[in-house]
CSV table of C-alpha atoms and ligand atoms in Angstrom, one decimal:
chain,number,residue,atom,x,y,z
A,1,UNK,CA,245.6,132.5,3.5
A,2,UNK,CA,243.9,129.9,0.8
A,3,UNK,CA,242.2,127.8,2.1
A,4,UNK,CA,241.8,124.4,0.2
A,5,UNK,CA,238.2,123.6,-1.1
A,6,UNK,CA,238.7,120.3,0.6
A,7,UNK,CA,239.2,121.5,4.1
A,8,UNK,CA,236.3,120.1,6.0
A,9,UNK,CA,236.0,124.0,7.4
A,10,UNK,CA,236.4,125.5,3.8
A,11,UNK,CA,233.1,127.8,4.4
A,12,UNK,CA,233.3,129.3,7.3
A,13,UNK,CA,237.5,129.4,7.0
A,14,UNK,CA,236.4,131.2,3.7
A,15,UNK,CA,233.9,134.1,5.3
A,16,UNK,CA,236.9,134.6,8.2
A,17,UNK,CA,239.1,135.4,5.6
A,18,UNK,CA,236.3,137.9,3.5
A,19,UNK,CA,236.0,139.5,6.6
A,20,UNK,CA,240.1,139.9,7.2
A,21,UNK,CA,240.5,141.1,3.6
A,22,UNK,CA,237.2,143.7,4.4
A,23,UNK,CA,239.2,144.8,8.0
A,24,UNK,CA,242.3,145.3,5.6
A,25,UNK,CA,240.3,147.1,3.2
A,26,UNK,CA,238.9,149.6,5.3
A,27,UNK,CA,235.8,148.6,5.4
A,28,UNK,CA,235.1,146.4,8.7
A,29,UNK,CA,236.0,147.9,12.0
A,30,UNK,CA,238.1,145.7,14.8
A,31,UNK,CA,235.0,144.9,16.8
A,32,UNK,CA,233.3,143.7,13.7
A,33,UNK,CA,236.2,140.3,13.8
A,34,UNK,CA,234.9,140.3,17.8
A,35,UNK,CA,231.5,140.0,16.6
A,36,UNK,CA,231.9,137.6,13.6
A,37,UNK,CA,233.4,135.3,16.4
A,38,UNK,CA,230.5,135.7,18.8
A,39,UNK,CA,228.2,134.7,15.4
A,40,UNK,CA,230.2,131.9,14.8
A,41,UNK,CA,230.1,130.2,18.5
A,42,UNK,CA,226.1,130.3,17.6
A,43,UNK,CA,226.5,129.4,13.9
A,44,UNK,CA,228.1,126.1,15.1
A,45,UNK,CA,225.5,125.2,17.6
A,46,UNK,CA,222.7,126.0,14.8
A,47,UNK,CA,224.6,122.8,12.9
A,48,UNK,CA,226.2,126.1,10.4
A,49,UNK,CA,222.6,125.6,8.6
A,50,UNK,CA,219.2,127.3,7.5
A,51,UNK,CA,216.7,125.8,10.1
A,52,UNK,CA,213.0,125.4,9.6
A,53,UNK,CA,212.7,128.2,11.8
A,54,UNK,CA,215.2,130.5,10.0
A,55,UNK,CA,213.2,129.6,6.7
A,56,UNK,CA,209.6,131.0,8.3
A,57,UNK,CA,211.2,134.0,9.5
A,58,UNK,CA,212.5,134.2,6.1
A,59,UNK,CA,209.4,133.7,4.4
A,60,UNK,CA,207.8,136.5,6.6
A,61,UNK,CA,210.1,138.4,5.8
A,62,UNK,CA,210.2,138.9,2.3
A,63,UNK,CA,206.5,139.2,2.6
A,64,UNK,CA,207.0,142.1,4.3
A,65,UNK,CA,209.2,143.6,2.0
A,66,UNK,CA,207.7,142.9,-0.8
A,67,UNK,CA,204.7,144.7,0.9
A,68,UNK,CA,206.1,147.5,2.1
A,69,UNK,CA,205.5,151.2,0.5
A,70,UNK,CA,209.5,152.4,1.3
A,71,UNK,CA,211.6,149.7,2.2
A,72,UNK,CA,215.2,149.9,3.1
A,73,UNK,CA,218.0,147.9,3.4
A,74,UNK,CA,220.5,149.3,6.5
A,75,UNK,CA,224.7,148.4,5.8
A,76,UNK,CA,226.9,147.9,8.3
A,77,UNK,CA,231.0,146.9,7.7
A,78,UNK,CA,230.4,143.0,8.3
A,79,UNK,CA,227.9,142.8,6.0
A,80,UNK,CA,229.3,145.4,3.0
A,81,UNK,CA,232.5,142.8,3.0
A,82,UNK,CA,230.6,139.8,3.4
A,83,UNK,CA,228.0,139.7,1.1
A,84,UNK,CA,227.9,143.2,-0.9
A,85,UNK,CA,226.7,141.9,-4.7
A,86,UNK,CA,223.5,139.9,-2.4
A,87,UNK,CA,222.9,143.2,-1.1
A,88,UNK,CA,222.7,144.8,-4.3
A,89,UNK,CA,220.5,142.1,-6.0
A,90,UNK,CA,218.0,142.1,-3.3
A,91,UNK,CA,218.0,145.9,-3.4
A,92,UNK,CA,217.1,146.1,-7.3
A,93,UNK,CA,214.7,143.2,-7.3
A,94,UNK,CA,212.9,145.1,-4.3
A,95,UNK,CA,213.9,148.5,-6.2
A,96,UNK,CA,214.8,149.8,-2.8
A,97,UNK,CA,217.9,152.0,-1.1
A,98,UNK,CA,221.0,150.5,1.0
A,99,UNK,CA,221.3,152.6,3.5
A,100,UNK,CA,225.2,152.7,5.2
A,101,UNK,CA,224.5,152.8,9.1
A,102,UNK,CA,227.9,152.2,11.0
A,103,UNK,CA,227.8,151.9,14.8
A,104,UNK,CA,231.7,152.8,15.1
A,105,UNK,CA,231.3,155.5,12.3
A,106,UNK,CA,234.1,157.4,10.7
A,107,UNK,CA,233.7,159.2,7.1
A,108,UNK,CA,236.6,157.5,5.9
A,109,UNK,CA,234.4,154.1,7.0
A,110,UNK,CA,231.2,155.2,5.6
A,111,UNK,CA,232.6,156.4,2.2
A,112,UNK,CA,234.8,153.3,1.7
A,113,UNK,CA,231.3,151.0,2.1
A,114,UNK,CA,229.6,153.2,-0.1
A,115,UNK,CA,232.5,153.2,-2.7
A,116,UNK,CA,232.4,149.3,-2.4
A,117,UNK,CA,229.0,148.8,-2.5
A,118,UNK,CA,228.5,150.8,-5.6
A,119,UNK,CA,231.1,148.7,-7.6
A,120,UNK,CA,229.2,145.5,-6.4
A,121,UNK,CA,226.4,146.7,-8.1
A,122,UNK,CA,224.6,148.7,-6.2
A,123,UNK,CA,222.5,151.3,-7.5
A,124,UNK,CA,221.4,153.7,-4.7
A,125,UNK,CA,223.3,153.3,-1.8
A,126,UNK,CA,222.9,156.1,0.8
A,127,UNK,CA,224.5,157.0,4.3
A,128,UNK,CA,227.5,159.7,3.1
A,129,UNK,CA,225.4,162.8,3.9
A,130,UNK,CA,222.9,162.4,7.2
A,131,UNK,CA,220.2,165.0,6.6
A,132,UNK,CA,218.5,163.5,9.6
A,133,UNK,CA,218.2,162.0,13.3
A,134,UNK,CA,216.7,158.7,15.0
A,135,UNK,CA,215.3,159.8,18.2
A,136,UNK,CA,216.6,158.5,21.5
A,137,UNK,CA,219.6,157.7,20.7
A,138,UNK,CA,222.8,160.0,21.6
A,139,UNK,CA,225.8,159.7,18.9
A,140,UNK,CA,226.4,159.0,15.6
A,141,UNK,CA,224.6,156.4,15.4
A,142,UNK,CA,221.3,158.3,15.1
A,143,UNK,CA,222.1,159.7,11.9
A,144,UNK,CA,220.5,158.8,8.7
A,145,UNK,CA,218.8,160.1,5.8
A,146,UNK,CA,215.6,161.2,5.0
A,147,UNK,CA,215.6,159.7,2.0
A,148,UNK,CA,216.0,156.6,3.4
A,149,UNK,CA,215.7,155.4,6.6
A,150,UNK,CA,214.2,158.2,8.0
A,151,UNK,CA,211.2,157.9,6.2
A,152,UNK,CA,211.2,154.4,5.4
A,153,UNK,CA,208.3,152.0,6.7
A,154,UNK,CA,210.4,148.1,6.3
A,155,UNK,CA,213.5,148.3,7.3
A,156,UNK,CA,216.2,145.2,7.1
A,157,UNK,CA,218.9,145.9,9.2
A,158,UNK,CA,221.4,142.3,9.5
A,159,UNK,CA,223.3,142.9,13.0
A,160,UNK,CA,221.6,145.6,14.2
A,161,UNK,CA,222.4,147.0,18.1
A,162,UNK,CA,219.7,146.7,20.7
A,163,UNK,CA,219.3,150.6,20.8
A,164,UNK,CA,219.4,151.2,17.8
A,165,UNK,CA,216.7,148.3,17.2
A,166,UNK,CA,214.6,149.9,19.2
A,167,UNK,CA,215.0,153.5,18.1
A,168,UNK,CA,214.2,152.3,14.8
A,169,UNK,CA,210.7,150.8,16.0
A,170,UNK,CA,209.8,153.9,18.5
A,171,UNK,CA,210.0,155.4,14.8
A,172,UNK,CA,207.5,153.5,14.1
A,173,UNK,CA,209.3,151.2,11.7
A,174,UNK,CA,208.6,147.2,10.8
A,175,UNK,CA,212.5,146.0,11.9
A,176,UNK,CA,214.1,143.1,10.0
A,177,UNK,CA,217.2,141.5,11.4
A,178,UNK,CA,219.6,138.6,11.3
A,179,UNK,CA,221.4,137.8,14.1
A,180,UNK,CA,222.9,134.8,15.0
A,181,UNK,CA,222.5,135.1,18.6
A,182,UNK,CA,219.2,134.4,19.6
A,183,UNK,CA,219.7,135.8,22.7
A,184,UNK,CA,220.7,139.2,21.7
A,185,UNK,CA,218.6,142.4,22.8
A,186,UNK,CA,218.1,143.0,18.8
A,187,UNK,CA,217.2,139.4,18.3
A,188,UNK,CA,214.7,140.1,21.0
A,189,UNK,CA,213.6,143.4,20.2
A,190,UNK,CA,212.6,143.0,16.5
A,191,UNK,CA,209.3,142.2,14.7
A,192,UNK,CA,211.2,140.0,12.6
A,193,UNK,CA,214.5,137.9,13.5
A,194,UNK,CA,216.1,135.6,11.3
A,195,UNK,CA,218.3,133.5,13.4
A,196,UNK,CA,220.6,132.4,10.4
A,197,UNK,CA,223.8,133.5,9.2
A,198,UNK,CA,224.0,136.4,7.1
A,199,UNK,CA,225.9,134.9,4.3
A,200,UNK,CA,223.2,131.9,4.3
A,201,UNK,CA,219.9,134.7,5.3
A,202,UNK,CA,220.6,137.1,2.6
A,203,UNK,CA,221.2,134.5,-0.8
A,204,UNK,CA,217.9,133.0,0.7
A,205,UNK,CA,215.5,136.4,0.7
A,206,UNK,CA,216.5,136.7,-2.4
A,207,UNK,CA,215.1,133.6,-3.5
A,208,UNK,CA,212.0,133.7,-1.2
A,209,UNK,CA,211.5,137.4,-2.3
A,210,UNK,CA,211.7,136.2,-6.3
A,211,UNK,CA,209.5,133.4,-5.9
A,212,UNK,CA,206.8,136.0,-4.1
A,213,UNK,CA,207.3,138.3,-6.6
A,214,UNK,CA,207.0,135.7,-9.5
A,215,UNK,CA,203.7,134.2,-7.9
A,216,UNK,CA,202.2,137.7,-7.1
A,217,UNK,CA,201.8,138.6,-10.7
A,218,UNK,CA,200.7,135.4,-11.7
A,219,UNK,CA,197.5,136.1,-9.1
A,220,UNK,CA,198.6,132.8,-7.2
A,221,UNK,CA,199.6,134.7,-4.5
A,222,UNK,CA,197.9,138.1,-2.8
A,223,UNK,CA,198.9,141.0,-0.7
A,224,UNK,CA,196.2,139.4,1.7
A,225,UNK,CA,197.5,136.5,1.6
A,226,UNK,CA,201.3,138.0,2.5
A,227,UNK,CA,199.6,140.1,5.2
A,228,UNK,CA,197.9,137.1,7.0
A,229,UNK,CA,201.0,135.2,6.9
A,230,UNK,CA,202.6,138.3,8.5
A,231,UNK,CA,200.0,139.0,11.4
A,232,UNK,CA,199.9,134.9,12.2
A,233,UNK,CA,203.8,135.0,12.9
A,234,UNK,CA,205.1,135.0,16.5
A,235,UNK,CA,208.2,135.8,16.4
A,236,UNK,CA,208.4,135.3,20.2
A,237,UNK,CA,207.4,131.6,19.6
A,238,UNK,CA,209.7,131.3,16.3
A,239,UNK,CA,212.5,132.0,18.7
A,240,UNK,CA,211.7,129.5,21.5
A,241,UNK,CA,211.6,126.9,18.8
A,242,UNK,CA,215.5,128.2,17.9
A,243,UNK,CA,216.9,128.1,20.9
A,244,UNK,CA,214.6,124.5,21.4
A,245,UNK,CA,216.9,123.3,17.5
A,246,UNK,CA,220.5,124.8,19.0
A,247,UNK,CA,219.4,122.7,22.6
A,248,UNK,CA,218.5,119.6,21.3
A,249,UNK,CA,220.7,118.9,18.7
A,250,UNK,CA,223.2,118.2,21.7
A,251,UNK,CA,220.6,115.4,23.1
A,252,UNK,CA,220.0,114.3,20.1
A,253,UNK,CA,222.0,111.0,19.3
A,254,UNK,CA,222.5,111.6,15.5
A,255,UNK,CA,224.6,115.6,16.4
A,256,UNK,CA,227.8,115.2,14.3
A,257,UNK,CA,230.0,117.2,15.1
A,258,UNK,CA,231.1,119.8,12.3
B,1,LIG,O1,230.4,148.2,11.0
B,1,LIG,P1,229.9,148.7,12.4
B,1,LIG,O2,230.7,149.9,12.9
B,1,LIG,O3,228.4,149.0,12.3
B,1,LIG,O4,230.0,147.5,13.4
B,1,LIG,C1,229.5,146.3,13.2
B,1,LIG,C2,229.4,145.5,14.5
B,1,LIG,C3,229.0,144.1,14.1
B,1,LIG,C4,230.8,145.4,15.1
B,1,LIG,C5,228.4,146.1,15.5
B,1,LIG,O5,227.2,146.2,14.9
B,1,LIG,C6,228.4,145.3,16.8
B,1,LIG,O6,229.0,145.6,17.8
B,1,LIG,O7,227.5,144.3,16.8
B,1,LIG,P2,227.2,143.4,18.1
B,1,LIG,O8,226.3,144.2,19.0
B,1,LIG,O9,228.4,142.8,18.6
B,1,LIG,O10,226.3,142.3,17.5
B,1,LIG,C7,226.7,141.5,16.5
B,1,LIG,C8,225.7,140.3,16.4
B,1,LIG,O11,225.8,139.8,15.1
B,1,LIG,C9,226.1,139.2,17.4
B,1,LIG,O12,224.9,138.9,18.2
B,1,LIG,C10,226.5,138.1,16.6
B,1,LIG,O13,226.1,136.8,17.1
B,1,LIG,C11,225.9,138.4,15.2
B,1,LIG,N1,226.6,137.9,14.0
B,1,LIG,C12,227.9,138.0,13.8
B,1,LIG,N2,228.3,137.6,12.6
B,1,LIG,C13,227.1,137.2,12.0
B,1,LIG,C14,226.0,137.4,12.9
B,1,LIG,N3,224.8,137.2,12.6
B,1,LIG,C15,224.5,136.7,11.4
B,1,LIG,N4,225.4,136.4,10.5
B,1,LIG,C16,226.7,136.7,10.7
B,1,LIG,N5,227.7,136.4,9.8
């Protein structure tokens, strides 16, 4: 399907269709459309925008990547066919690995995402060989590499499962995710949730991470400074205040609908 640039749903119509092409392609597995939907629903009650809330998390968050010693980003199939060449600039300006992680793993799966992600740019993308386990957790989905998320201290993992979340943090890990569902065990579960969508979350580190960057080696900005901002988040009370946005735009009397 094309979908005209002047359809009032041209965005979103758009990223269902990305995700389609990356289901036909190999790369996204069934439940992944399943999921997209869920994100939607939430997306729509968020007003399909970056809220004041997102943007903190956001902020935190690429303070703590910019700050980390071995920071990794973790791939799944929505986000490989959504938003690979962001994945790849935010992995060279943070000169880190992307990890492939796939909850419904096949080889054929995890080398098509590698594949893909390469020819978007990516320079070291990891997840074909597993040389290593996440304990507590049965499965495929415990493998990873040492290399990379094994051993990694930041990790950024956009649509993370709840177990997996918190196998990742039993490891001792600072977790990263964006998840459209506030109410999710992931969203609940990590130090850091970005209640945003993906293809809106992941063009905005970039730019949040830059700017850090950029005012870091000017000396206008310090790693104190980024760690303070870091320790004063709640990410508790940054998600009350989400779910309080999604609520009350419905009693507020300027909502428009979308
Ligand atoms: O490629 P795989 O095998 O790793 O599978 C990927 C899926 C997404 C199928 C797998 O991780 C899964 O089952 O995820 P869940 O547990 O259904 O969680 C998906 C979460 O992502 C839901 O809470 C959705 O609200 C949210 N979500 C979906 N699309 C987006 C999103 N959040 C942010 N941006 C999106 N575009």
């Amino acid at each position: 399907m094309t979908v005209p640039e002047s359809h009032p749903r041209y965005v979103s119509l758009s990223i269902r269709d990305r995700l389609v092409e990356g289901w036909e392609n190999g790369l996204v597995a069934t439940q992944g459309l399943i999921a997209h939907g869920r994100g939607e629903a939430f997306d729509y009650l968020l007003g399909e925008t970056t809220t004041e809330e997102a943007g903190s998390a956001e902020l935190v968050a690429s303070y703590m990547l910019i700050t980390a010693s071995r920071p990794v980003i973790s791939v799944n199939g929505n986000v490989g066919a959504l938003v690979p060449s962001e994945i790849a600039e935010l992995s060279r300006l943070l000169t880190c690995p992307v990890e492939v992680n796939i909850f419904h793993r096949t080889e054929e799966r995890v080398k098509a995402l590698v594949r893909h992600l390469e020819e978007h740019g990516c320079q070291k993308v990891l997840g074909e060989h597993p040389d290593a386990r996440l304990e507590g957790l049965d499965h495929a989905r415990a493998l990873c590499t040492r290399e990379g998320i094994y051993n990694s201290d930041v990790v950024l993992v956009p649509l993370e499962d709840g177990d997996r979340c918190q196998a990742l943090m039993d490891a001792g890990k600072k977790v990263i995710t964006i998840d459209l569902n506030p109410l999710s065990r992931t969203a609940r579960t990590a130090d850091v949730t970005i209640v945003n969508n993906l293809t809106r979350s992941i063009p905005n580190l970039i730019e949040r991470c830059g700017s850090a960057m950029k005012a870091a080696s000017m000396g206008d900005l310090t790693g104190e400074d980024m760690e303070r901002e870091i320790s004063a988040f709640s990410n508790r009370e940054n998600m009350m205040r989400v779910i309080g946005a999604m609520v009350g735009r419905y009693a507020s009397e300027n909502m428009t609908f979308l």
